[in-house]
Short mmCIF file of C-alpha atoms in Angstrom, two decimals:
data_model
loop_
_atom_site.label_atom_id
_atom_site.label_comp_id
_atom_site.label_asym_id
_atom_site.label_seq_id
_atom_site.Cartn_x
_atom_site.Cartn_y
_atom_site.Cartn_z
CA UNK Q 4 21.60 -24.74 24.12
CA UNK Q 5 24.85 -23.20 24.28
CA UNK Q 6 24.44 -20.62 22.07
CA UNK Q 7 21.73 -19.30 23.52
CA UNK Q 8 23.16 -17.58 26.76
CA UNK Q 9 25.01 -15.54 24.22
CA UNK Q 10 21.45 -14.53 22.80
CA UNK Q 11 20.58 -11.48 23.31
CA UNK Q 12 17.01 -9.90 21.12
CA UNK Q 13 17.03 -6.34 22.56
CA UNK Q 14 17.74 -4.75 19.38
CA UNK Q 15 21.26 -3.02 19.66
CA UNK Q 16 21.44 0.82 19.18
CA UNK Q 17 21.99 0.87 15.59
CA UNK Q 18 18.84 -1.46 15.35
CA UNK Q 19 17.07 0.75 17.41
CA UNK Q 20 17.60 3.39 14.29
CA UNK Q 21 16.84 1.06 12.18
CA UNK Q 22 13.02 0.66 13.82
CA UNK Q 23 12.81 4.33 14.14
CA UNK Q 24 13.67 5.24 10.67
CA UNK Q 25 11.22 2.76 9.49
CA UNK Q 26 8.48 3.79 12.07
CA UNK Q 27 8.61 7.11 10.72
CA UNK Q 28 8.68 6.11 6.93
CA UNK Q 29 5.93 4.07 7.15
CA UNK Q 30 3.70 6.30 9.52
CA UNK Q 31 4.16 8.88 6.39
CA UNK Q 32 4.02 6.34 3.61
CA UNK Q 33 1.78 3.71 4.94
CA UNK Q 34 -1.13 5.07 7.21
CA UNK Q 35 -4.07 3.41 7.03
CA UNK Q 36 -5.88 5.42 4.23
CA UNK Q 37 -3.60 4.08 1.87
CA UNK Q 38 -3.81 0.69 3.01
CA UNK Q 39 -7.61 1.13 2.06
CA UNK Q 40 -6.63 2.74 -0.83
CA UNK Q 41 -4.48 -0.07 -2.30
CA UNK Q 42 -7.24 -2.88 -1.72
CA UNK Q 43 -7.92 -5.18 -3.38
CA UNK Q 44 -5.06 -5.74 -5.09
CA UNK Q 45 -2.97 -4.82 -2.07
CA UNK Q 46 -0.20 -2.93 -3.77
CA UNK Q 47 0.73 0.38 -3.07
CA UNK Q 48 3.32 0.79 -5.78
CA UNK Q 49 4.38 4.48 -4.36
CA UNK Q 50 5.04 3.04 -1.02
CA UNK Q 51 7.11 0.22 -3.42
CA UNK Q 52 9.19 2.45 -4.82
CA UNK Q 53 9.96 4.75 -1.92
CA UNK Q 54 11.19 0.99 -0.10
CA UNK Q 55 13.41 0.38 -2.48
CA UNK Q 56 14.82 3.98 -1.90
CA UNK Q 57 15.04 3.59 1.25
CA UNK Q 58 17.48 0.79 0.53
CA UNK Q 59 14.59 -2.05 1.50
CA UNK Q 60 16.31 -4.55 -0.98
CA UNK Q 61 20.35 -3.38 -0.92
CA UNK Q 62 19.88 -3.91 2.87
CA UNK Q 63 18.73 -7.56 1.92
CA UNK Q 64 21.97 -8.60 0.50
CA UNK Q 65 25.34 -9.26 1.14
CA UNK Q 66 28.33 -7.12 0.84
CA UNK Q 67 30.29 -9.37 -1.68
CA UNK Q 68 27.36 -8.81 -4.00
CA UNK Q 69 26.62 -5.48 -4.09
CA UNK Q 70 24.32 -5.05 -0.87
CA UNK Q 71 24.55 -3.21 2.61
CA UNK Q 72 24.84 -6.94 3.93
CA UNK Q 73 22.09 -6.51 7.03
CA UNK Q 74 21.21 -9.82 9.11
CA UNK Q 75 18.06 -11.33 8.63
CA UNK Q 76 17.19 -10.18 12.43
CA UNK Q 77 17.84 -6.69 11.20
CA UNK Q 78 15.40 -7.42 8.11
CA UNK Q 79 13.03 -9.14 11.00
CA UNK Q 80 12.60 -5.94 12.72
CA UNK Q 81 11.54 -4.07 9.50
CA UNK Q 82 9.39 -6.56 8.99
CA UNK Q 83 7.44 -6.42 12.27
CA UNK Q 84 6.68 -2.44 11.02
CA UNK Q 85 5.85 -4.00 8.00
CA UNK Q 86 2.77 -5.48 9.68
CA UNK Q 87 1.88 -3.08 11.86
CA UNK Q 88 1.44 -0.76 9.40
CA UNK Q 89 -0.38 -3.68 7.19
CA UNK Q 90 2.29 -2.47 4.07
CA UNK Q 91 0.46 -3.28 0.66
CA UNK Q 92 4.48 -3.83 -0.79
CA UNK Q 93 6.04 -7.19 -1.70
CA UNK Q 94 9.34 -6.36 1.04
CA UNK Q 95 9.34 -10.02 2.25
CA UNK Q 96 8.78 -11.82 -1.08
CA UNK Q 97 10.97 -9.01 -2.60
CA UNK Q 98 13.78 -9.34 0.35
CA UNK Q 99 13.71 -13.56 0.59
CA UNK Q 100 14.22 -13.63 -3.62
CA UNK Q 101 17.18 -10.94 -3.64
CA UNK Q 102 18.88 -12.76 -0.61
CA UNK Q 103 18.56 -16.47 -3.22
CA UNK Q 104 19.73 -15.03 -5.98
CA UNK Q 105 22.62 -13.80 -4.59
CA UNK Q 106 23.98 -17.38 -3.82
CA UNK Q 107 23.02 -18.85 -7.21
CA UNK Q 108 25.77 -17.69 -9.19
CA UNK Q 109 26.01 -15.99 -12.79
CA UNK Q 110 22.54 -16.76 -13.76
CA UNK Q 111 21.17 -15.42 -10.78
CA UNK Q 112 23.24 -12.32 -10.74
CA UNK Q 113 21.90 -11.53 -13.89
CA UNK Q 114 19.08 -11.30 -12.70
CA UNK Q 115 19.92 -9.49 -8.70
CA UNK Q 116 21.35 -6.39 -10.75
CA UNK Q 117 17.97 -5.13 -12.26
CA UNK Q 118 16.16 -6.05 -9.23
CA UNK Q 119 18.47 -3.64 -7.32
CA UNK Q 120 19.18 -0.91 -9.09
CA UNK Q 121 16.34 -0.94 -12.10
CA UNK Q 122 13.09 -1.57 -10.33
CA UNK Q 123 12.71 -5.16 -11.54
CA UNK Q 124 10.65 -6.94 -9.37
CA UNK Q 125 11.13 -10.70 -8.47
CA UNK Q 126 9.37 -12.89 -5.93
CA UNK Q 127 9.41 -16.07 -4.81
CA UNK Q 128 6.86 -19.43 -5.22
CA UNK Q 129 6.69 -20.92 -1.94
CA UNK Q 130 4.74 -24.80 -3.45
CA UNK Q 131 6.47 -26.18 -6.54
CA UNK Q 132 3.81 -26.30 -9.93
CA UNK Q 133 0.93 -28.37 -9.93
CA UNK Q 134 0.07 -28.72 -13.73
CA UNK Q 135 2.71 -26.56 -14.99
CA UNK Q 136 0.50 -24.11 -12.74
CA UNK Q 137 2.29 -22.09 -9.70
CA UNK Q 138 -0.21 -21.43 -7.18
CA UNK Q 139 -1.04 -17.98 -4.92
CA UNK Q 140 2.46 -17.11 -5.74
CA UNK Q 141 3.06 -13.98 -3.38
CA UNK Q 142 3.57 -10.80 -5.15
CA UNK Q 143 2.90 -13.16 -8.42
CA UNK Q 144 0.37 -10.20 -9.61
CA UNK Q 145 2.81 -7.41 -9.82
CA UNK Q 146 6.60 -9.04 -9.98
CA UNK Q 147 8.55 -9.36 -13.07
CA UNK Q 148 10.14 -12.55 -12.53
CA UNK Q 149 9.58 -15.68 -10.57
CA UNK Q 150 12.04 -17.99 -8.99
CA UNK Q 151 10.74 -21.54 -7.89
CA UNK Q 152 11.39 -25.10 -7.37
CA UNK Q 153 10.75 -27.97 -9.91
CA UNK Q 154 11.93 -31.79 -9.91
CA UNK Q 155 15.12 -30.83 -7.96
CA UNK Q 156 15.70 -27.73 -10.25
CA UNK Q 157 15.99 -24.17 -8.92
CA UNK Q 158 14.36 -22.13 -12.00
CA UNK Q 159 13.93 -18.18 -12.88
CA UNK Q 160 10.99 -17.33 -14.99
CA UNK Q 161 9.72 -13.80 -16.63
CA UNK Q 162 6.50 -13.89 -15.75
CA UNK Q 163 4.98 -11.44 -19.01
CA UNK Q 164 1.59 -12.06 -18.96
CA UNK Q 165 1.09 -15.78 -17.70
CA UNK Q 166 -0.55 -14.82 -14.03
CA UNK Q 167 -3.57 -14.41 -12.74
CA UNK Q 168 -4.65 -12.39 -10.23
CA UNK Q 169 -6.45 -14.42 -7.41
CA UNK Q 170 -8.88 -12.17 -5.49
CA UNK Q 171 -8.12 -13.04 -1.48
CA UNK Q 172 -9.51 -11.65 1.78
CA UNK Q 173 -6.13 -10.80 2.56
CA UNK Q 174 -5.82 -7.77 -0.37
CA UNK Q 175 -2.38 -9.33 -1.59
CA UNK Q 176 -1.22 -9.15 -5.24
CA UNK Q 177 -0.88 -13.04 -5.21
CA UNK Q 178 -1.44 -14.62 -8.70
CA UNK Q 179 -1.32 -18.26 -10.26
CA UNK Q 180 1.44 -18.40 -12.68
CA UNK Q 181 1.65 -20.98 -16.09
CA UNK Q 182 5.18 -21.87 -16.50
CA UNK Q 183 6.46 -22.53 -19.80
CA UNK Q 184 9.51 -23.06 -21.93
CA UNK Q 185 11.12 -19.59 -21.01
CA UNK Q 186 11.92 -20.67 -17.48
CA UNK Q 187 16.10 -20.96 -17.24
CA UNK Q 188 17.81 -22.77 -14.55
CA UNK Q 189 19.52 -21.34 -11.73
CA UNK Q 190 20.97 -24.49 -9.73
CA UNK Q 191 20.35 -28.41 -9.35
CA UNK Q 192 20.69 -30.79 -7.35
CA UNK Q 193 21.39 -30.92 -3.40
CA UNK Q 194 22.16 -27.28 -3.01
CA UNK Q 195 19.46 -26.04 -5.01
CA UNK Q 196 17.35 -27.80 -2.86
CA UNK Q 197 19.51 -26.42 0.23
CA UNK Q 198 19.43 -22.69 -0.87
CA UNK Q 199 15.57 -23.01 -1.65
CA UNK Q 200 14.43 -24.16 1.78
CA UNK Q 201 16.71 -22.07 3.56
CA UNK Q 202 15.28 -19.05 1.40
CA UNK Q 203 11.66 -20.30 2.37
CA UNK Q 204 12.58 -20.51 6.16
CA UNK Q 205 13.64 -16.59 5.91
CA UNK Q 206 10.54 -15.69 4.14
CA UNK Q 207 8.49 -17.57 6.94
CA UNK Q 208 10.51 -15.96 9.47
CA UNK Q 209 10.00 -12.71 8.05
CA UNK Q 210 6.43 -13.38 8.04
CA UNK Q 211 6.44 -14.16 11.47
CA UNK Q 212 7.83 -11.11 12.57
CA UNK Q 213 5.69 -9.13 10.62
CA UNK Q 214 2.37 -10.86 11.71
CA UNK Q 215 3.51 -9.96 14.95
CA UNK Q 216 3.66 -6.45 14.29
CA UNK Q 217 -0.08 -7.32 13.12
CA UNK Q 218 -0.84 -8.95 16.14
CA UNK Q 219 0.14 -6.50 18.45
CA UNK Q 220 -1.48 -3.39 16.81
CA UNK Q 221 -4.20 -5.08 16.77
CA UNK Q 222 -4.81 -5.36 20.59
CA UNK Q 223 -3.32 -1.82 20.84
CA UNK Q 224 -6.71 -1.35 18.49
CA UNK Q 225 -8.78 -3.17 20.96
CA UNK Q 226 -7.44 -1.90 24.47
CA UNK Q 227 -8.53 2.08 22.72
CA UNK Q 228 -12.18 0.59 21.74
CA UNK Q 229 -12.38 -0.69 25.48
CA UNK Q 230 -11.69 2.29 26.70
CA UNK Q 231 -13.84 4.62 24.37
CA UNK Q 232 -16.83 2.11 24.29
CA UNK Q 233 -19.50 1.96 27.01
CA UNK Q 234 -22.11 -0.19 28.53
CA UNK Q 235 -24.26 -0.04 31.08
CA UNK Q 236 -22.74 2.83 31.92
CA UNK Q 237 -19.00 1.95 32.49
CA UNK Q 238 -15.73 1.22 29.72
CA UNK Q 239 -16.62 -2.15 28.53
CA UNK Q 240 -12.86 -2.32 29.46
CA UNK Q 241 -13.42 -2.79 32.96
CA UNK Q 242 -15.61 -5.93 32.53
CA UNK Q 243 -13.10 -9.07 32.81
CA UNK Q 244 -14.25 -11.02 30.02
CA UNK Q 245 -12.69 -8.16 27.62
CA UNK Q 246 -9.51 -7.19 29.83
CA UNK Q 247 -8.83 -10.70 30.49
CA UNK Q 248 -9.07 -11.42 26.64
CA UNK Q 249 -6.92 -8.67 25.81
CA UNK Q 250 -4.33 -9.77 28.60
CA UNK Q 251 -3.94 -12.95 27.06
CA UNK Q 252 -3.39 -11.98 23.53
CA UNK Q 253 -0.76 -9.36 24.73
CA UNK Q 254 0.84 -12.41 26.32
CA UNK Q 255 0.60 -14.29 23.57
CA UNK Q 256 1.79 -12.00 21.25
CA UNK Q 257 5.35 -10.63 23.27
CA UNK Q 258 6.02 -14.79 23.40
CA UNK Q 259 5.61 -14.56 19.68
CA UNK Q 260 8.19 -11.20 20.01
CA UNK Q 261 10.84 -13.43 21.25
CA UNK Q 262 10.36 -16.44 19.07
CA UNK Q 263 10.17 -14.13 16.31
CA UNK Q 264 13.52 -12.58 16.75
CA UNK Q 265 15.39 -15.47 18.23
CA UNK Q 266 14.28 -17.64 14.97
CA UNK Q 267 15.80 -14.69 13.24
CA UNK Q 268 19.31 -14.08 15.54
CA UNK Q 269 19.24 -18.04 14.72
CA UNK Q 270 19.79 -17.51 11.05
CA UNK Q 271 23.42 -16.56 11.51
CA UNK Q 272 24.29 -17.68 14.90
CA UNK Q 273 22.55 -20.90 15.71
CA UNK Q 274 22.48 -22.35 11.98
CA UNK Q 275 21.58 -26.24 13.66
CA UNK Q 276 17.65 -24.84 14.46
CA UNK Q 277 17.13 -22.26 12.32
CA UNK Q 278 14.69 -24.12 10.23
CA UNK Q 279 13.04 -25.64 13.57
CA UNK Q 280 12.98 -21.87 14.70
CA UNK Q 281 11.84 -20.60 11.72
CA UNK Q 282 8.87 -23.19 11.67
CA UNK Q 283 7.74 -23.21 14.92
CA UNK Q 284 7.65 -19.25 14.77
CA UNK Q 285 5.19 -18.87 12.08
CA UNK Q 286 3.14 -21.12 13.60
CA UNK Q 287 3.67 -19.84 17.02
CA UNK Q 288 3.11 -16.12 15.57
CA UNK Q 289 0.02 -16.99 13.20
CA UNK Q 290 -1.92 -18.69 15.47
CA UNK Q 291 -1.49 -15.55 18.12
CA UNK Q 292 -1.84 -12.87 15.70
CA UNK Q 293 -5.03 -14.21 14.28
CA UNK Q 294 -6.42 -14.70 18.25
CA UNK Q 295 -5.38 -11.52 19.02
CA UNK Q 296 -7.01 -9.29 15.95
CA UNK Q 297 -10.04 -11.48 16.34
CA UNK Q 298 -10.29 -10.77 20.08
CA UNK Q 299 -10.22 -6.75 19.30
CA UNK Q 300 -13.05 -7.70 16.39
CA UNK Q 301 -14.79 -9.39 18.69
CA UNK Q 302 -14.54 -6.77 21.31
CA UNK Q 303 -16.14 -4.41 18.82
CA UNK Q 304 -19.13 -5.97 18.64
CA UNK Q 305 -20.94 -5.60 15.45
CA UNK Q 306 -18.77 -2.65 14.21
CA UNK Q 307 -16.16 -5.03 13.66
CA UNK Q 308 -17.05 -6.31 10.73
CA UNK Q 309 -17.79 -3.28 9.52
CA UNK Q 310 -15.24 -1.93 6.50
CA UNK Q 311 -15.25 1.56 7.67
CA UNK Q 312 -13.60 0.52 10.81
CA UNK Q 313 -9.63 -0.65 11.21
CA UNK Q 314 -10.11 -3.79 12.63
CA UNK Q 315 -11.14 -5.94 10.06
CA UNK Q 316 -8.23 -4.91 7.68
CA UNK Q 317 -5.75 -6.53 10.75
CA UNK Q 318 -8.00 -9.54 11.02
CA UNK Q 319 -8.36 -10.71 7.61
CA UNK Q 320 -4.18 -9.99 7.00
CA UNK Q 321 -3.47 -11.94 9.90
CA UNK Q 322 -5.84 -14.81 8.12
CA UNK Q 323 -4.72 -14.53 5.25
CA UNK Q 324 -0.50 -13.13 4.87
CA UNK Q 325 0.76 -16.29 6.15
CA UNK Q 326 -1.82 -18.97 4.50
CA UNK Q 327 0.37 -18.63 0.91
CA UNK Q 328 2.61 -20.89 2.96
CA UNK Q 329 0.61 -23.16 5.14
CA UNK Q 330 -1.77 -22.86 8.02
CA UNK Q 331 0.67 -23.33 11.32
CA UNK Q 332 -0.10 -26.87 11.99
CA UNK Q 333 1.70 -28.18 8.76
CA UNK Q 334 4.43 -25.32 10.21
CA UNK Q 335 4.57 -27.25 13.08
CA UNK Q 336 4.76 -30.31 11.75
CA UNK Q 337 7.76 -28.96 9.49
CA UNK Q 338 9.27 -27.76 13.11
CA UNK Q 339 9.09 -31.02 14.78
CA UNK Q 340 10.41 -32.96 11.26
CA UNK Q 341 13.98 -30.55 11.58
CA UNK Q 342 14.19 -31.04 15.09
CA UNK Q 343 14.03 -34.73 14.96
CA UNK Q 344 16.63 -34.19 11.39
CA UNK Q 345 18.94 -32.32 13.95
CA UNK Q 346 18.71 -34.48 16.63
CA UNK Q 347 19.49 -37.74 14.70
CA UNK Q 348 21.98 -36.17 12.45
CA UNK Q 349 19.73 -36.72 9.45
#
C-alpha cells in the first residue's frame, strides 16, 4: 500500500528506552525463579504491582483521559519483553480493558479511575457467555471486574466471587465467570460492537508480540543447549538436523518481528488493515513461536520435558497464552474475512 513506504518498525530512540527500561525491570522482577514460583496460578502479584508503578496501565491510555497516551506499537514492544520473560501479570488483558473503557463514556470512566490509580483490576472476555457462563476469561482468576460482549451489549461486571479458576498448562489465572444481574451496561449497538472488536484486535496484537518475545528466547534457549550438549564427541550443534532446525525457527520468528510490529504501527496509521494485520499476526506469530520452543524441546532430548529445566515453561506458554482466543487457523480465517470486508467496502 501507500502507507506502507512511510512504515518504518525500527523502534525510534525514545522506544529504544522504552525496551531498555523494561528489559531491566523485568530481568529484576521477572527472572525465571519467579516465573516457577508463581505457577500454577501464573500470577506474580509483586511483579503486578511494581507494573502498574512503572506506569504499565497510565501508558495504556490516552491523554484526554488521564493516561501518558503511548501507541499501541509502543505497548507492542513491552509486550514482546513481556514474553520473553514469560511475565505471570495480566499487562495485556489489563492494558486492552483500560484502552475500552476509556472510549465508553461515563460508565466506563467510572470504572478506568480505580483501575488506574487504586489497584482495581479489570480484564477483558474475549467469547461472549455460553449459559450465562464466560469461558477461560484471561486474568478472570485474579481481576476485579469484567468487561464483555452480550446480544449487541457492551457490559461491566464485578466479578466477587462468581469465577472459577481453570487449571491450564499454560499457568494463567484464567477463570470461568457466571454472569448475573449485577452486570451494567457500558454501550449498545454498532459502536459497542465497533469498540469491542477493535479492543480484541489490540489484545491479539499484543499477544502476538509477546509470543514472539517467547518464540525467540526460546531458540536463544536452544542454540546454548547445542552448544553445551555433546554427542559422539562433538556440539550436537554442529550436526545439521539441529542447526538447520534452529535456522528456520529464527527465520520464522524475525518474520513474525515484523508482522508483529507493523500490525501494531497499523493501529494508528493504516486503520483500513489493522484488523487483517492484527489477525494474520497472531496466527503468523503462534504458529512460529510454538515451532520454535518445540524445536529447542526437542533439541533437548529427554531433558526437555523435564520441569527442572527452562524449556518446557516457553513451550507450554507458547501453547497455551494465545489459545484463550483461538488456535491461528480461525485467526486466519478472521484475517482473510477483513481483508475481503476491506476490499469490497463491506
Amino acid at each position: 500500500t501507500s502507507k506502507s513506504r512511510d512504515m518504518d518498525l525500527n523502534p525510534s530512540e525514545e522506544q529504544q528506552q522504552l525496551i531498555e527500561a523494561f528489559v531491566a525491570f523485568y530481568a529484576k522482577e521477572s527472572p525465571i525463579d519467579r516465573v516457577r514460583a508463581a505457577e500454577p496460578m501464573g500470577h506474580d502479584a509483586t511483579l503486578w504491582s511494581h507494573l502498574r508503578d512503572m506506569g504499565a496501565l497510565l501508558m495504556a491510555v490516552d491523554e484526554a483521559s488521564g493516561g501518558w497516551g503511548a501507541s499501541l506499537l509502543d505497548l507492542a514492544l513491552v509486550a514482546e519483553q513481556h514474553g520473553r520473560y514469560l511475565g505471570s501479570a495480566p499487562l495485556i488483558e489489563g492494558q486492552t480493558a483500560v484502552r475500552l473503557l476509556a472510549q465508553t463514556g461515563s460508565i466506563g470512566a467510572e470504572l478506568l479511575g480505580p483501575s488506574l490509580h487504586e489497584g482495581r483490576l479489570v480484564t477483558v472476555a474475549l467469547h461472549p457467555p455460553q449459559n450465562g457462563v464466560l469461558a477461560m476469561v484471561p486474568a478472570g482468576a485474579v481481576a476485579d471486574d469484567v468487561i464483555f460482549m452480550d446480544q449487541g451489549r457492551l457490559m461491566a461486571m464485578a466479578i466477587g466471587g462468581r469465577s472459577r479458576f481453570v487449571a491450564n498448562i499454560g499457568s494463567m489465572p484464567v477463570a470461568d465467570i457466571t454472569i448475573d444481574g449485577t452486570a451494567v451496561e457500558l454501550l449498545a449497538g454498532e459502536l459497542a460492537r465497533t469498540l469491542f472488536e477493535s479492543a480484541r484486535d489490540e489484545w491479539l496484537v499484543l499477544m502476538a508480540n509477546a509470543l514472539v518475545g517467547i518464540g525467540t528466547r526460546s531458540i536463544e534457549i536452544g542454540v546454548e543447549y547445542a552448544k553445551e550438549r555433546h554427542a559422539f564427541g562433538v556440539p550436537i550443534g554442529s550436526f545439521q538436523a539441529v542447526s538447520h532446525g534452529l535456522a528456520d525457527a529464527a527465520t520464522a520468528m524475525e518474520g513474525g518481528t515484523l508482522l508483529a510490529r507493523e500490525a501494531a504501527w497499523a493501529a494508528s496509521e493504516d486503520t483500513g488493515r489493522a484488523a487483517q494485520l492484527a489477525n494474520f499476526a497472531g496466527g503468523f506469530c503462534t504458529e512460529a513461536a510454538r515451532e520454535a520452543s518445540y524445536r529447542s524441546l526437542h533439541y533437548h532430548g529427554g531433558y526437555g520435558f523435564m520441569l527442572e529445566f527452562d524449556i518446557q515453561l516457553f513451550f507450554r506458554r507458547a501453547k497455551a497464552w494465545p489459545a484463550v482466543f483461538a488456535e491461528p487457523s480461525q485467526m486466519f480465517a478472521r484475517g482473510e474475512i477483513d481483508r475481503l470486508s476491506t476490499r469490497t467496502g463491506g
